[in-house]
mmCIF file of C-alpha atoms in Angstrom:
data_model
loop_
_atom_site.group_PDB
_atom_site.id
_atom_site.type_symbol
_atom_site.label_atom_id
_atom_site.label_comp_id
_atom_site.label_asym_id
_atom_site.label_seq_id
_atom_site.Cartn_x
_atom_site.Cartn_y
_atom_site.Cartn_z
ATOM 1 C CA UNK Q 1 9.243 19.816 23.461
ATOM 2 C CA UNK Q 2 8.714 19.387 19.740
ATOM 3 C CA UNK Q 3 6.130 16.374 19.199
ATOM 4 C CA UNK Q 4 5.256 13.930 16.371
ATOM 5 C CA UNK Q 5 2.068 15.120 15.986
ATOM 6 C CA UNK Q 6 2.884 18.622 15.494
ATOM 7 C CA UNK Q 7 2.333 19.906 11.389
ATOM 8 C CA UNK Q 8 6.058 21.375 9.583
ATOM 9 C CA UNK Q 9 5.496 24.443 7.428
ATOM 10 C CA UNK Q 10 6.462 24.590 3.714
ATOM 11 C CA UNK Q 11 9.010 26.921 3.291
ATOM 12 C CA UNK Q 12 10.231 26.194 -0.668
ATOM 13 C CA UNK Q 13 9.685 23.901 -3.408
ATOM 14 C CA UNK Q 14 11.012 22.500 -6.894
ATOM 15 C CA UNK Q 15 10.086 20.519 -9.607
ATOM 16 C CA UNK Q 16 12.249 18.006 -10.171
ATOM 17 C CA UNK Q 17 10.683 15.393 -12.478
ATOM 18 C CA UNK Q 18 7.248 14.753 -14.402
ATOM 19 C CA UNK Q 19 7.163 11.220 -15.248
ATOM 20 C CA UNK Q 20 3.466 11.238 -16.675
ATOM 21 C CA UNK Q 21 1.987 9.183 -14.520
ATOM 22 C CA UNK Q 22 3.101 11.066 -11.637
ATOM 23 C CA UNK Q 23 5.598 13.986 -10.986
ATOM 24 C CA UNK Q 24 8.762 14.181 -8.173
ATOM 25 C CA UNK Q 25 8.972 17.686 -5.935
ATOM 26 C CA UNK Q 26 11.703 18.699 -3.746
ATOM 27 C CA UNK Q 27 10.119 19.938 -0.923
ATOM 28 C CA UNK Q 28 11.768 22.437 2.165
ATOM 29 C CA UNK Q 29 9.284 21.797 5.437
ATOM 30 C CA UNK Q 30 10.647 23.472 8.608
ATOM 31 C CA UNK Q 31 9.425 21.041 11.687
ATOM 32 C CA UNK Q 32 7.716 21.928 15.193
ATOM 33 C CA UNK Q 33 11.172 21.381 16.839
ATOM 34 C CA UNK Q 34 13.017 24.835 14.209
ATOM 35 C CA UNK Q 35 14.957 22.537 11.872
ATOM 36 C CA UNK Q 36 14.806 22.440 8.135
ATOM 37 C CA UNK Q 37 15.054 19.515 6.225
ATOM 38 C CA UNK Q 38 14.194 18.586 2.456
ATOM 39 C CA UNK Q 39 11.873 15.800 1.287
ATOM 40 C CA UNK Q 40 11.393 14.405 -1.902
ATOM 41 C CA UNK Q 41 7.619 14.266 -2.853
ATOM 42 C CA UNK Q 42 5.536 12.580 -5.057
ATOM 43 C CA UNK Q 43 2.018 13.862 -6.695
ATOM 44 C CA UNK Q 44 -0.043 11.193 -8.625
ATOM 45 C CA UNK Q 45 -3.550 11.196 -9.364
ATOM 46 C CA UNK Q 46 -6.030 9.576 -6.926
ATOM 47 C CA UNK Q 47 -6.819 5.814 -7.607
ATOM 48 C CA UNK Q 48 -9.660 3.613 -7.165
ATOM 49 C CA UNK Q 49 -10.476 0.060 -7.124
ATOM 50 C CA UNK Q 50 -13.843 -1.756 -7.070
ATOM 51 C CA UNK Q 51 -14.852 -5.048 -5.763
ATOM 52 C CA UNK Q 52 -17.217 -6.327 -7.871
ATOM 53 C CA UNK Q 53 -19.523 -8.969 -6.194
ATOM 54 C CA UNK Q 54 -22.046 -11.513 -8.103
ATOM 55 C CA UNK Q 55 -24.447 -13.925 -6.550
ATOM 56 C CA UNK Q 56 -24.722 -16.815 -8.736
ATOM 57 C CA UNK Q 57 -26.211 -20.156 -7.638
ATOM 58 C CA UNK Q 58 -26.698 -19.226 -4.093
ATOM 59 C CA UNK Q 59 -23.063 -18.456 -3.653
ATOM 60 C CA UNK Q 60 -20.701 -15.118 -4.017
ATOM 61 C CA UNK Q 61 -18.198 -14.304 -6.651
ATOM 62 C CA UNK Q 62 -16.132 -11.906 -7.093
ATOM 63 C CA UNK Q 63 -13.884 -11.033 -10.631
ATOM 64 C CA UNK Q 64 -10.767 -10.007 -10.527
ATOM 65 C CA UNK Q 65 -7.926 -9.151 -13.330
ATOM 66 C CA UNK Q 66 -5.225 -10.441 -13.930
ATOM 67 C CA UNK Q 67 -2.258 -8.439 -15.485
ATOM 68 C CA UNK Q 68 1.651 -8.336 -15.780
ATOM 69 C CA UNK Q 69 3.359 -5.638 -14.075
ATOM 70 C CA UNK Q 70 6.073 -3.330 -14.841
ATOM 71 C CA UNK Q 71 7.250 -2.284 -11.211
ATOM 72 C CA UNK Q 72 7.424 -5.998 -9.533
ATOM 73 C CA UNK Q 73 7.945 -7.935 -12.811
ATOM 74 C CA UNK Q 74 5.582 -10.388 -12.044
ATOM 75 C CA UNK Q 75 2.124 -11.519 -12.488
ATOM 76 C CA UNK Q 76 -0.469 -10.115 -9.757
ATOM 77 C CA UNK Q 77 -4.203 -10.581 -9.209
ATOM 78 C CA UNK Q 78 -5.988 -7.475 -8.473
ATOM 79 C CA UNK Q 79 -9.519 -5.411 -8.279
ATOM 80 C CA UNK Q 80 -10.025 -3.704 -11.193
ATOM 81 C CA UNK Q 81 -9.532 -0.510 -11.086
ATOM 82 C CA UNK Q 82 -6.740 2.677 -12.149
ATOM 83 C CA UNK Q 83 -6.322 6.206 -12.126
ATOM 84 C CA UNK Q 84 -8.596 8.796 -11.836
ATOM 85 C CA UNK Q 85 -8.674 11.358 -14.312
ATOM 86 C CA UNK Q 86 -8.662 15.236 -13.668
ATOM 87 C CA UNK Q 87 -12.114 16.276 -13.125
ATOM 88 C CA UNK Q 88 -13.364 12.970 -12.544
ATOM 89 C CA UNK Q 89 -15.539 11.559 -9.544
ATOM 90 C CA UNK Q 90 -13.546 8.409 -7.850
ATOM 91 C CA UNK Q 91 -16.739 6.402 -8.172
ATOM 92 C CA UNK Q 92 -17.101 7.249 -11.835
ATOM 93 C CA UNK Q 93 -13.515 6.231 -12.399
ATOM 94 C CA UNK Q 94 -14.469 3.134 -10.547
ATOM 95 C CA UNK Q 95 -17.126 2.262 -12.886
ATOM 96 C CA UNK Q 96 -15.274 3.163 -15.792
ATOM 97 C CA UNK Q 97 -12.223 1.028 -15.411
ATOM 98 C CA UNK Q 98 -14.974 -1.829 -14.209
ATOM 99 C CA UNK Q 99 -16.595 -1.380 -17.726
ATOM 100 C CA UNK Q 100 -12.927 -0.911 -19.424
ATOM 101 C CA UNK Q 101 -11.341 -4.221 -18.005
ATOM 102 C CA UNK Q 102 -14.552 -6.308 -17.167
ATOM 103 C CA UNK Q 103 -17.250 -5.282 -19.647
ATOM 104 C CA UNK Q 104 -19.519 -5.471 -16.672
ATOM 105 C CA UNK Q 105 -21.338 -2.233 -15.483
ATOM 106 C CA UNK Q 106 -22.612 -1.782 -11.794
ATOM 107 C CA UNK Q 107 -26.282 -0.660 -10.533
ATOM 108 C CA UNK Q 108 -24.560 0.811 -7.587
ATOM 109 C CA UNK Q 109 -21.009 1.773 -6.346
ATOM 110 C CA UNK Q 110 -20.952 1.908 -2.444
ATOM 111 C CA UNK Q 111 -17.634 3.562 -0.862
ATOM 112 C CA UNK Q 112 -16.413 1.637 1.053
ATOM 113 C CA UNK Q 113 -12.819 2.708 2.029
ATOM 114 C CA UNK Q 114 -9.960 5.435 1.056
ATOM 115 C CA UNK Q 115 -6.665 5.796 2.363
ATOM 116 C CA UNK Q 116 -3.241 6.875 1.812
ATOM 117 C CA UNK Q 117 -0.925 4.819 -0.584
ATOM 118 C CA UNK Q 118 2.071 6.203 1.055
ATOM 119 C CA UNK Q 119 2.063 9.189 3.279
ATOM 120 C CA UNK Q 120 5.769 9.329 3.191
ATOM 121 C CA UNK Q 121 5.906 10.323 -0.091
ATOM 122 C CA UNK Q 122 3.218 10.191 -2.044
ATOM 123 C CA UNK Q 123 0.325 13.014 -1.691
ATOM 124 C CA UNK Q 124 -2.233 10.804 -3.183
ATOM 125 C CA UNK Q 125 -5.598 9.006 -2.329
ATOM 126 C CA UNK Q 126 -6.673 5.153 -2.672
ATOM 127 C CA UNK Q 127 -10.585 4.875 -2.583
ATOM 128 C CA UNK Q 128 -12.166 1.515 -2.321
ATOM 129 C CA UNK Q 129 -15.503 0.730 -3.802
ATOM 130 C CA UNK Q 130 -18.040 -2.306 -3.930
ATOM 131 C CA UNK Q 131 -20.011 -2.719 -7.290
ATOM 132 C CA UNK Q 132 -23.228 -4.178 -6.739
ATOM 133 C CA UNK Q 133 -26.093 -5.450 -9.270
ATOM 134 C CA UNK Q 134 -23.433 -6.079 -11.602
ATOM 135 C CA UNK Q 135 -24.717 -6.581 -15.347
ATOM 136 C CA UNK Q 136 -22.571 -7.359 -18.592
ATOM 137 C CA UNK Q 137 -23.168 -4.672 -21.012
ATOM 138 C CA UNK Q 138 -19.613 -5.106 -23.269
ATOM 139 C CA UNK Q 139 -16.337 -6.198 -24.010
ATOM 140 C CA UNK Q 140 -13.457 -5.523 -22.774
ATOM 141 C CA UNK Q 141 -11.878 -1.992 -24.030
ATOM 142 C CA UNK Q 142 -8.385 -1.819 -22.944
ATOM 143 C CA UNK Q 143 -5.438 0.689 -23.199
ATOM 144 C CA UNK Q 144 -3.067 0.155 -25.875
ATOM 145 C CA UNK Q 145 -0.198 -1.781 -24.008
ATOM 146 C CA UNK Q 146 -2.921 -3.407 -21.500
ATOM 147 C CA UNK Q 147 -3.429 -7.397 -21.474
ATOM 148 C CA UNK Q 148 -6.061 -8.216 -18.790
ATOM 149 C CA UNK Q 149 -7.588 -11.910 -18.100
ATOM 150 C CA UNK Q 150 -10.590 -11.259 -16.118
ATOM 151 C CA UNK Q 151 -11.742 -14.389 -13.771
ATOM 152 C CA UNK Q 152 -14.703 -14.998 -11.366
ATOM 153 C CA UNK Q 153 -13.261 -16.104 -8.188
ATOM 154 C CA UNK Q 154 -15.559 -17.557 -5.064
ATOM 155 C CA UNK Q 155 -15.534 -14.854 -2.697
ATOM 156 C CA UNK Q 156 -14.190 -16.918 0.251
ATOM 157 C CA UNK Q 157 -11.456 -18.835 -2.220
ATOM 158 C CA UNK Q 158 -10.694 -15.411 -3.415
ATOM 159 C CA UNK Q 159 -10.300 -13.883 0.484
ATOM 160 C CA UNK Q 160 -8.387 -16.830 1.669
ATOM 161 C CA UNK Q 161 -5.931 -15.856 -1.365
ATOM 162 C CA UNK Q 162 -4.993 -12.650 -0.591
ATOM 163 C CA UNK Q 163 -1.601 -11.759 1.025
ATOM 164 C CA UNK Q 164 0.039 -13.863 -0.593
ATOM 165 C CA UNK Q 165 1.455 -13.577 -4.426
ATOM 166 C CA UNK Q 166 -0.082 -13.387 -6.846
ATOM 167 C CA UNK Q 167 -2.359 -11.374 -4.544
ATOM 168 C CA UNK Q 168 0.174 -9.657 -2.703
ATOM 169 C CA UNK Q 169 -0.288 -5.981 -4.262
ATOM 170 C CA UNK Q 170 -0.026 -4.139 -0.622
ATOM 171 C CA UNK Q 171 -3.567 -1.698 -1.978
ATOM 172 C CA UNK Q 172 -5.214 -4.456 -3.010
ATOM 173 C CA UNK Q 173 -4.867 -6.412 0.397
ATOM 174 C CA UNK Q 174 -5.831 -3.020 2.237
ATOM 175 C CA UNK Q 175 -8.995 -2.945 -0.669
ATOM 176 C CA UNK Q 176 -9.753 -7.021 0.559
ATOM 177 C CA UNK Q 177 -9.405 -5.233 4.633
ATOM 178 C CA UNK Q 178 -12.281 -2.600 3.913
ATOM 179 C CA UNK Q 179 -14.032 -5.755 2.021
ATOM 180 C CA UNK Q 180 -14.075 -7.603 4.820
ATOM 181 C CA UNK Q 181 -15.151 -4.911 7.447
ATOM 182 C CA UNK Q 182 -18.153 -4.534 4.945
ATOM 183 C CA UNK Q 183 -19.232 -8.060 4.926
ATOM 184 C CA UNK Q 184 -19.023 -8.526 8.949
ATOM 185 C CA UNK Q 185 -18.327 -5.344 10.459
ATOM 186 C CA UNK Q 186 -16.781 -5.248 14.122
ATOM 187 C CA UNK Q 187 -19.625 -5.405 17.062
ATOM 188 C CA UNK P 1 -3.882 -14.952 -28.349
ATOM 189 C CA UNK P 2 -1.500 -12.764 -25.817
ATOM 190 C CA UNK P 3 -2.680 -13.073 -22.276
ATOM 191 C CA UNK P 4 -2.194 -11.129 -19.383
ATOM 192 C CA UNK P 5 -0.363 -13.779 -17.492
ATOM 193 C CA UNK P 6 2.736 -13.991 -19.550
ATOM 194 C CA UNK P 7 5.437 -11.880 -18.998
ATOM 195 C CA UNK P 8 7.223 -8.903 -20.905
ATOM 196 C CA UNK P 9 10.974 -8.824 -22.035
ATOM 197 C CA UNK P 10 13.357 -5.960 -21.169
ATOM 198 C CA UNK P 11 14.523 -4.628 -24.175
ATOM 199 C CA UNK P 12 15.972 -1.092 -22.905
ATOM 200 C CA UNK P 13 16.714 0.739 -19.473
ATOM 201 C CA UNK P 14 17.315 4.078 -18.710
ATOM 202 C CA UNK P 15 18.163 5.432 -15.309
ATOM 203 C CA UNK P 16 15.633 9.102 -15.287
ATOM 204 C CA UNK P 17 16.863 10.411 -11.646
ATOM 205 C CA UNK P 18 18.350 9.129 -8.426
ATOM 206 C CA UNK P 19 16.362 10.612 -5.244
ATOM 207 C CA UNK P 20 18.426 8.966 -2.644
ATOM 208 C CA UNK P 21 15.219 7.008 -1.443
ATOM 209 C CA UNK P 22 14.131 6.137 -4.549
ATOM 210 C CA UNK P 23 15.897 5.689 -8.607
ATOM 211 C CA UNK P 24 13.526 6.299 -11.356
ATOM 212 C CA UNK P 25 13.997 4.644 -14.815
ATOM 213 C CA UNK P 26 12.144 4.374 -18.267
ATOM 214 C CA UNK P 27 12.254 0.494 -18.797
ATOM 215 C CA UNK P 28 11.633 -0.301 -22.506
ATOM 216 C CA UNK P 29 9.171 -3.805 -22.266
ATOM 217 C CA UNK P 30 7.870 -6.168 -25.323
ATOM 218 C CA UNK P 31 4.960 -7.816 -24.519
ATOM 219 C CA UNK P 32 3.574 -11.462 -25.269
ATOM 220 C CA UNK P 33 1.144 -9.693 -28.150
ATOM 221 C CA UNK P 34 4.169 -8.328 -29.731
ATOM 222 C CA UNK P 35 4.023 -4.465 -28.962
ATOM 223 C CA UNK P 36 6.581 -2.432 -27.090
ATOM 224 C CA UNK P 37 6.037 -0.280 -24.568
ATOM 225 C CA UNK P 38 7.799 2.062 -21.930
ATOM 226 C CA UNK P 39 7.336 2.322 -18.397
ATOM 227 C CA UNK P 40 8.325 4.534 -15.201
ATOM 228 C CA UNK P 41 9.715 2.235 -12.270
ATOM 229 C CA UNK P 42 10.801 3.324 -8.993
ATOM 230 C CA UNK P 43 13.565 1.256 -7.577
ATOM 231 C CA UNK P 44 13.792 1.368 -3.451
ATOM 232 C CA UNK P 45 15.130 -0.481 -0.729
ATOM 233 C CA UNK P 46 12.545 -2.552 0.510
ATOM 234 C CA UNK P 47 10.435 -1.981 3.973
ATOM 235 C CA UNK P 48 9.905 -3.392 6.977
ATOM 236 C CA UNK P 49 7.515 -2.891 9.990
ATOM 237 C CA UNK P 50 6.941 -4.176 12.768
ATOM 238 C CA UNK P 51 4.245 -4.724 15.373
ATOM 239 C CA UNK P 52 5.144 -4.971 18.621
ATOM 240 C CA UNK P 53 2.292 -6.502 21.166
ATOM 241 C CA UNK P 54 2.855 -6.610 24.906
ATOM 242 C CA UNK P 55 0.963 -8.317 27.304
ATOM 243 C CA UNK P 56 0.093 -6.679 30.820
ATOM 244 C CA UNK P 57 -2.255 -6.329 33.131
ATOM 245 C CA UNK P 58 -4.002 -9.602 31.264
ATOM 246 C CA UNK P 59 -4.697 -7.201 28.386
ATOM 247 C CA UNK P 60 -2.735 -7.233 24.915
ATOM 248 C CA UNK P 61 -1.450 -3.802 23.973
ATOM 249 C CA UNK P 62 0.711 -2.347 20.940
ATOM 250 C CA UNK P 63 3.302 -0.089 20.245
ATOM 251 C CA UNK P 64 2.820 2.168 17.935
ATOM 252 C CA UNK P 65 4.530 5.824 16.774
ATOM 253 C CA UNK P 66 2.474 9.024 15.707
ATOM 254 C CA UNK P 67 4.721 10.973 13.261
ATOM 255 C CA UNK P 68 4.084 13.779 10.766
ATOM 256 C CA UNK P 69 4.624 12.484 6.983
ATOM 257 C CA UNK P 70 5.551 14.651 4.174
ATOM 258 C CA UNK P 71 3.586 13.240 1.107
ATOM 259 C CA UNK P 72 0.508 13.332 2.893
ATOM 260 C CA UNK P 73 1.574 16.324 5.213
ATOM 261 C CA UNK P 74 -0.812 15.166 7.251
ATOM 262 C CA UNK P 75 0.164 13.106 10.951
ATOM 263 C CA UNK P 76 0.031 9.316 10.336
ATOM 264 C CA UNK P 77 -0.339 6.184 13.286
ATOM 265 C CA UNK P 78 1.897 3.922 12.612
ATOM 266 C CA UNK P 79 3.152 0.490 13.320
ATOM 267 C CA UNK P 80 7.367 1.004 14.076
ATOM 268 C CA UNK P 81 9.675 0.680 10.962
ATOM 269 C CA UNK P 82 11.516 1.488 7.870
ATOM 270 C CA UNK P 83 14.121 1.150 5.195
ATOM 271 C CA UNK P 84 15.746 -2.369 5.133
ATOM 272 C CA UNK P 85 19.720 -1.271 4.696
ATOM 273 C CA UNK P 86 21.894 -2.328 2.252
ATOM 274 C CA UNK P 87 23.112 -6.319 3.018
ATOM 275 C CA UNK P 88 20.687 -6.059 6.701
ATOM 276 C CA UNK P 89 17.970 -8.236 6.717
ATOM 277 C CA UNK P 90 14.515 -7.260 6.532
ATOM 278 C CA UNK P 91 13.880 -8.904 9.963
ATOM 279 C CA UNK P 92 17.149 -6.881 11.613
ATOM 280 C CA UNK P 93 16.136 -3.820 9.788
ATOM 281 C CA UNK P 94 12.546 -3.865 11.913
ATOM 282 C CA UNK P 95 14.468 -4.880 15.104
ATOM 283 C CA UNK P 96 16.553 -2.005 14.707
ATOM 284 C CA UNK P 97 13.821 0.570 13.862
ATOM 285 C CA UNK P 98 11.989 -0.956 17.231
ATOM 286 C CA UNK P 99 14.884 0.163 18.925
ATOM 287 C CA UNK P 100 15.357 3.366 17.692
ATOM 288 C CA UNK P 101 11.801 4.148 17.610
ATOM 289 C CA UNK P 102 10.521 3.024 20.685
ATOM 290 C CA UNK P 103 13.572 1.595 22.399
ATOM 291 C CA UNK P 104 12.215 -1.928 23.149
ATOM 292 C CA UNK P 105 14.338 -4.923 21.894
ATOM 293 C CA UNK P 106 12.174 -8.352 21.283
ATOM 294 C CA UNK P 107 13.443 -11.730 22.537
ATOM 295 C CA UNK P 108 11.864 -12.737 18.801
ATOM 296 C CA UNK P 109 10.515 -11.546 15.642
ATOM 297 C CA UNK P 110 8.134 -13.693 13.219
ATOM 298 C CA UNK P 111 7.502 -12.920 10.019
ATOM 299 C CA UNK P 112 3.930 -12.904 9.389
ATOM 300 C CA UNK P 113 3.731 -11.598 5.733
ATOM 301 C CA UNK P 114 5.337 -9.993 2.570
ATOM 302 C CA UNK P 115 3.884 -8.167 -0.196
ATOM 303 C CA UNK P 116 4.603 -5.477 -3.034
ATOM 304 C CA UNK P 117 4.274 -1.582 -1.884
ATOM 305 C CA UNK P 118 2.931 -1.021 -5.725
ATOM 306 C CA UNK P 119 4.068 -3.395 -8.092
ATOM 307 C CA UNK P 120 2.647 -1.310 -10.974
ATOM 308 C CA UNK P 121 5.667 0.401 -10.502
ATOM 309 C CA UNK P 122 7.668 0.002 -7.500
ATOM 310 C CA UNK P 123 10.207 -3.335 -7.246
ATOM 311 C CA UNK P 124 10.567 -3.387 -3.712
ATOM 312 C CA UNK P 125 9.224 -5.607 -0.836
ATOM 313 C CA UNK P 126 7.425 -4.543 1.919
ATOM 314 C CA UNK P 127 8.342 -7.143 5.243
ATOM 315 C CA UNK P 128 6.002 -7.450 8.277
ATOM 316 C CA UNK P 129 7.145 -9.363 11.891
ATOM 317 C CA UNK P 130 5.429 -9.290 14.991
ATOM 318 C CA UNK P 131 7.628 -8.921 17.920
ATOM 319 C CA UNK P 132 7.365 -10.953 21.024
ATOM 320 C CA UNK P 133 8.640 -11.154 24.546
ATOM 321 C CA UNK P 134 9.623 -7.077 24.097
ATOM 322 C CA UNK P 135 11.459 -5.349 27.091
ATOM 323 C CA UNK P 136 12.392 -1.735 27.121
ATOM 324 C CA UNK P 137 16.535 -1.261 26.762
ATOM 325 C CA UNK P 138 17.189 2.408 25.849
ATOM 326 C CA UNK P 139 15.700 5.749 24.919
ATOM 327 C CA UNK P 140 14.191 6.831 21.623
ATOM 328 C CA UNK P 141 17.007 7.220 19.243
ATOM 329 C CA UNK P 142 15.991 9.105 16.009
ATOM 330 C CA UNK P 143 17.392 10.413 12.851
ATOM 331 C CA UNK P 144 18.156 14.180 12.726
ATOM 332 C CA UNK P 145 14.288 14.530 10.907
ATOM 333 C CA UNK P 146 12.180 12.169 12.615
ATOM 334 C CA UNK P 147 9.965 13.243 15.651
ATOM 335 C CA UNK P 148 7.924 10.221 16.357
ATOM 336 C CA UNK P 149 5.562 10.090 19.537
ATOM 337 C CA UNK P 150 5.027 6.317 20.847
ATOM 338 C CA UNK P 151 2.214 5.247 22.317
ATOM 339 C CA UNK P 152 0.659 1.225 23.455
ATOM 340 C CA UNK P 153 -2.563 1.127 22.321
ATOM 341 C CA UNK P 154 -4.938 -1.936 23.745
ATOM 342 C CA UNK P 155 -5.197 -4.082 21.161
ATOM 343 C CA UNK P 156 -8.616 -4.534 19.977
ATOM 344 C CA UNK P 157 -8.738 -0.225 19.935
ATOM 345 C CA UNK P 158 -6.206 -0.357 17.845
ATOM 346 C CA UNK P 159 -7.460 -3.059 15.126
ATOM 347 C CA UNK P 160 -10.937 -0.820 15.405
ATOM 348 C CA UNK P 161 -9.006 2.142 14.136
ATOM 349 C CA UNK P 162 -7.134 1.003 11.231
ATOM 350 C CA UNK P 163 -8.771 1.855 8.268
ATOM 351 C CA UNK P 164 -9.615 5.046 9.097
ATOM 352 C CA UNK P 165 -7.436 8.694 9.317
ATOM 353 C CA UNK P 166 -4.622 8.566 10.934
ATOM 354 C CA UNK P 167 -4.917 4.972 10.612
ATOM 355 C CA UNK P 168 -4.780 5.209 6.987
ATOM 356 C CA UNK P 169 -1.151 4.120 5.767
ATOM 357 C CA UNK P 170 -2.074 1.742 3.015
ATOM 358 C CA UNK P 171 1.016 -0.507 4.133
ATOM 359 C CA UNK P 172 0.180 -0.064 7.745
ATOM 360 C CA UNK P 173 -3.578 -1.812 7.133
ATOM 361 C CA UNK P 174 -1.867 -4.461 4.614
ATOM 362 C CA UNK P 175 0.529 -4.965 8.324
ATOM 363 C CA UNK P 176 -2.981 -5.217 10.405
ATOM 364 C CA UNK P 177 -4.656 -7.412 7.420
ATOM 365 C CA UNK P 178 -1.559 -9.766 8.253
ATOM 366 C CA UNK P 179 -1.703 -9.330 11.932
ATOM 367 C CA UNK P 180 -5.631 -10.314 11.954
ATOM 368 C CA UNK P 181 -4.966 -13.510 9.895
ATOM 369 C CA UNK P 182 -1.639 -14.363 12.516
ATOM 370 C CA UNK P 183 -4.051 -13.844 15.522
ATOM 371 C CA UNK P 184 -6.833 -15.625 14.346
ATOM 372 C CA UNK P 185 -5.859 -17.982 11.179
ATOM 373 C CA UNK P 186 -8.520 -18.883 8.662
ATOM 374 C CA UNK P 187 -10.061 -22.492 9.696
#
């Protein structure tokens, strides 16, 4: 008997959109049991976050970015973070959108997640990062139709936050999961 | 000076395509800074999971479904769920997918959290509930694509896996982030 865990096998596929920031495929997949079906598909570039920590008098900050968006309509608190570009490492896009929405650059990026936005459709990767030794080497240098407010937040204020709006962006609560298996993993 | 925490104005929609589980349109916005700007946004019905814990043998298990997923086209672990219908509420649409999915029916669901699949572009809501007091009532029901193995997982094994491939729905680990917090609430 045909089983969940079994692979389908690609048997056609069509363009039907390219949006910019990500492009919509038909795709024909015929499954373990012999049926066909079709399955719309999306294909974005990878993105990455980065939780950037500070010690500052003896206690633990973390910023964060604050930013309208288009999709929801509404005001969220987030990592910073964005798209990785073609060729690019996921750590140096990390560091780049730190630098381009923070003005802060990191000693050290340590992975410390990645997972699937949406396997359903989309074919894309989420990778989680934490910047550490965190120094402020610029402004902020933002894309044309960005607005950003960068804030430091104390890190267990900032935890205790999440899940809810305006920190209820369903990557950046999986970003604040890996963050918390890094600060005390399970025994 | 324009901040980041003020919202844009509609000035201009276009519907792009119509996937059946998702509409695309451009959406022209004007921002608090003045500029105007146009943006891809994915309008779908919103989500709901569910995760169904059992107690037996003095040990807490939970159901979960193994099923291959075509953006990914890779096989995903997965708490039970899916597409809220049109007029159903989000807490009958994840009693129904229990059923169909596992076929258990709960004496009661709780909502235990709410967030936004993407709101960079995506206006939907994804819904989590834990079901309690479940009780098996019928077979697995599926639609004509869906091949979904279920399995009950002892609890703690499963909170140790999530996170990690196949464990690695971004949604799914937002559900687990919410199930920690319901289980053990921040003091």
């Amino acid at each position: 008997m045909a089983r969940g865990d079994e692979a389908w096998t690609e048997t056609g596929r069509e363009r039907l959109a390219d949006f910019g920031i990500f492009r919509a495929d038909r795709a024909w997949r015929r499954g373990p049991h012999g049926k066909e079906g079709s399955f719309v598909v999306l294909d974005a570039p990878d993105w990455a976050v980065v939780v950037p920590a500070v010690e500052r008098d003896g206690r633990r900050w973390v910023l964060t970015v604050r930013q309208y968006r288009h999709g929801s309509r509404a005001v969220s608190d987030e990592f910073p973070g964005g798209v990785v570009e073609p060729g690019e490492a996921p750590e140096a896009a990390a560091a780049r959108e730190l630098l381009e929405e923070t003005g802060y650059r990191a000693a050290r990026l340590v992975p410390i997640g990645s997972c699937s936005p949406n396997p359903a459709f989309m074919a894309n990767t989420f990778h989680v990062f934490v910047a550490e030794g965190l120094e402020r080497v610029a402004d902020q240098y933002l894309d044309e139709h960005e607005l950003v407010d960068v804030e430091a937040v104390p890190e267990d204020e900032l935890l205790a936050r999440v899940g809810r709006a305006p920190w209820d962006h369903a990557l950046m609560i999986a970003a604040a999961f890996f963050y918390e298996r890094y600060l005390r993993p399970p025994l």
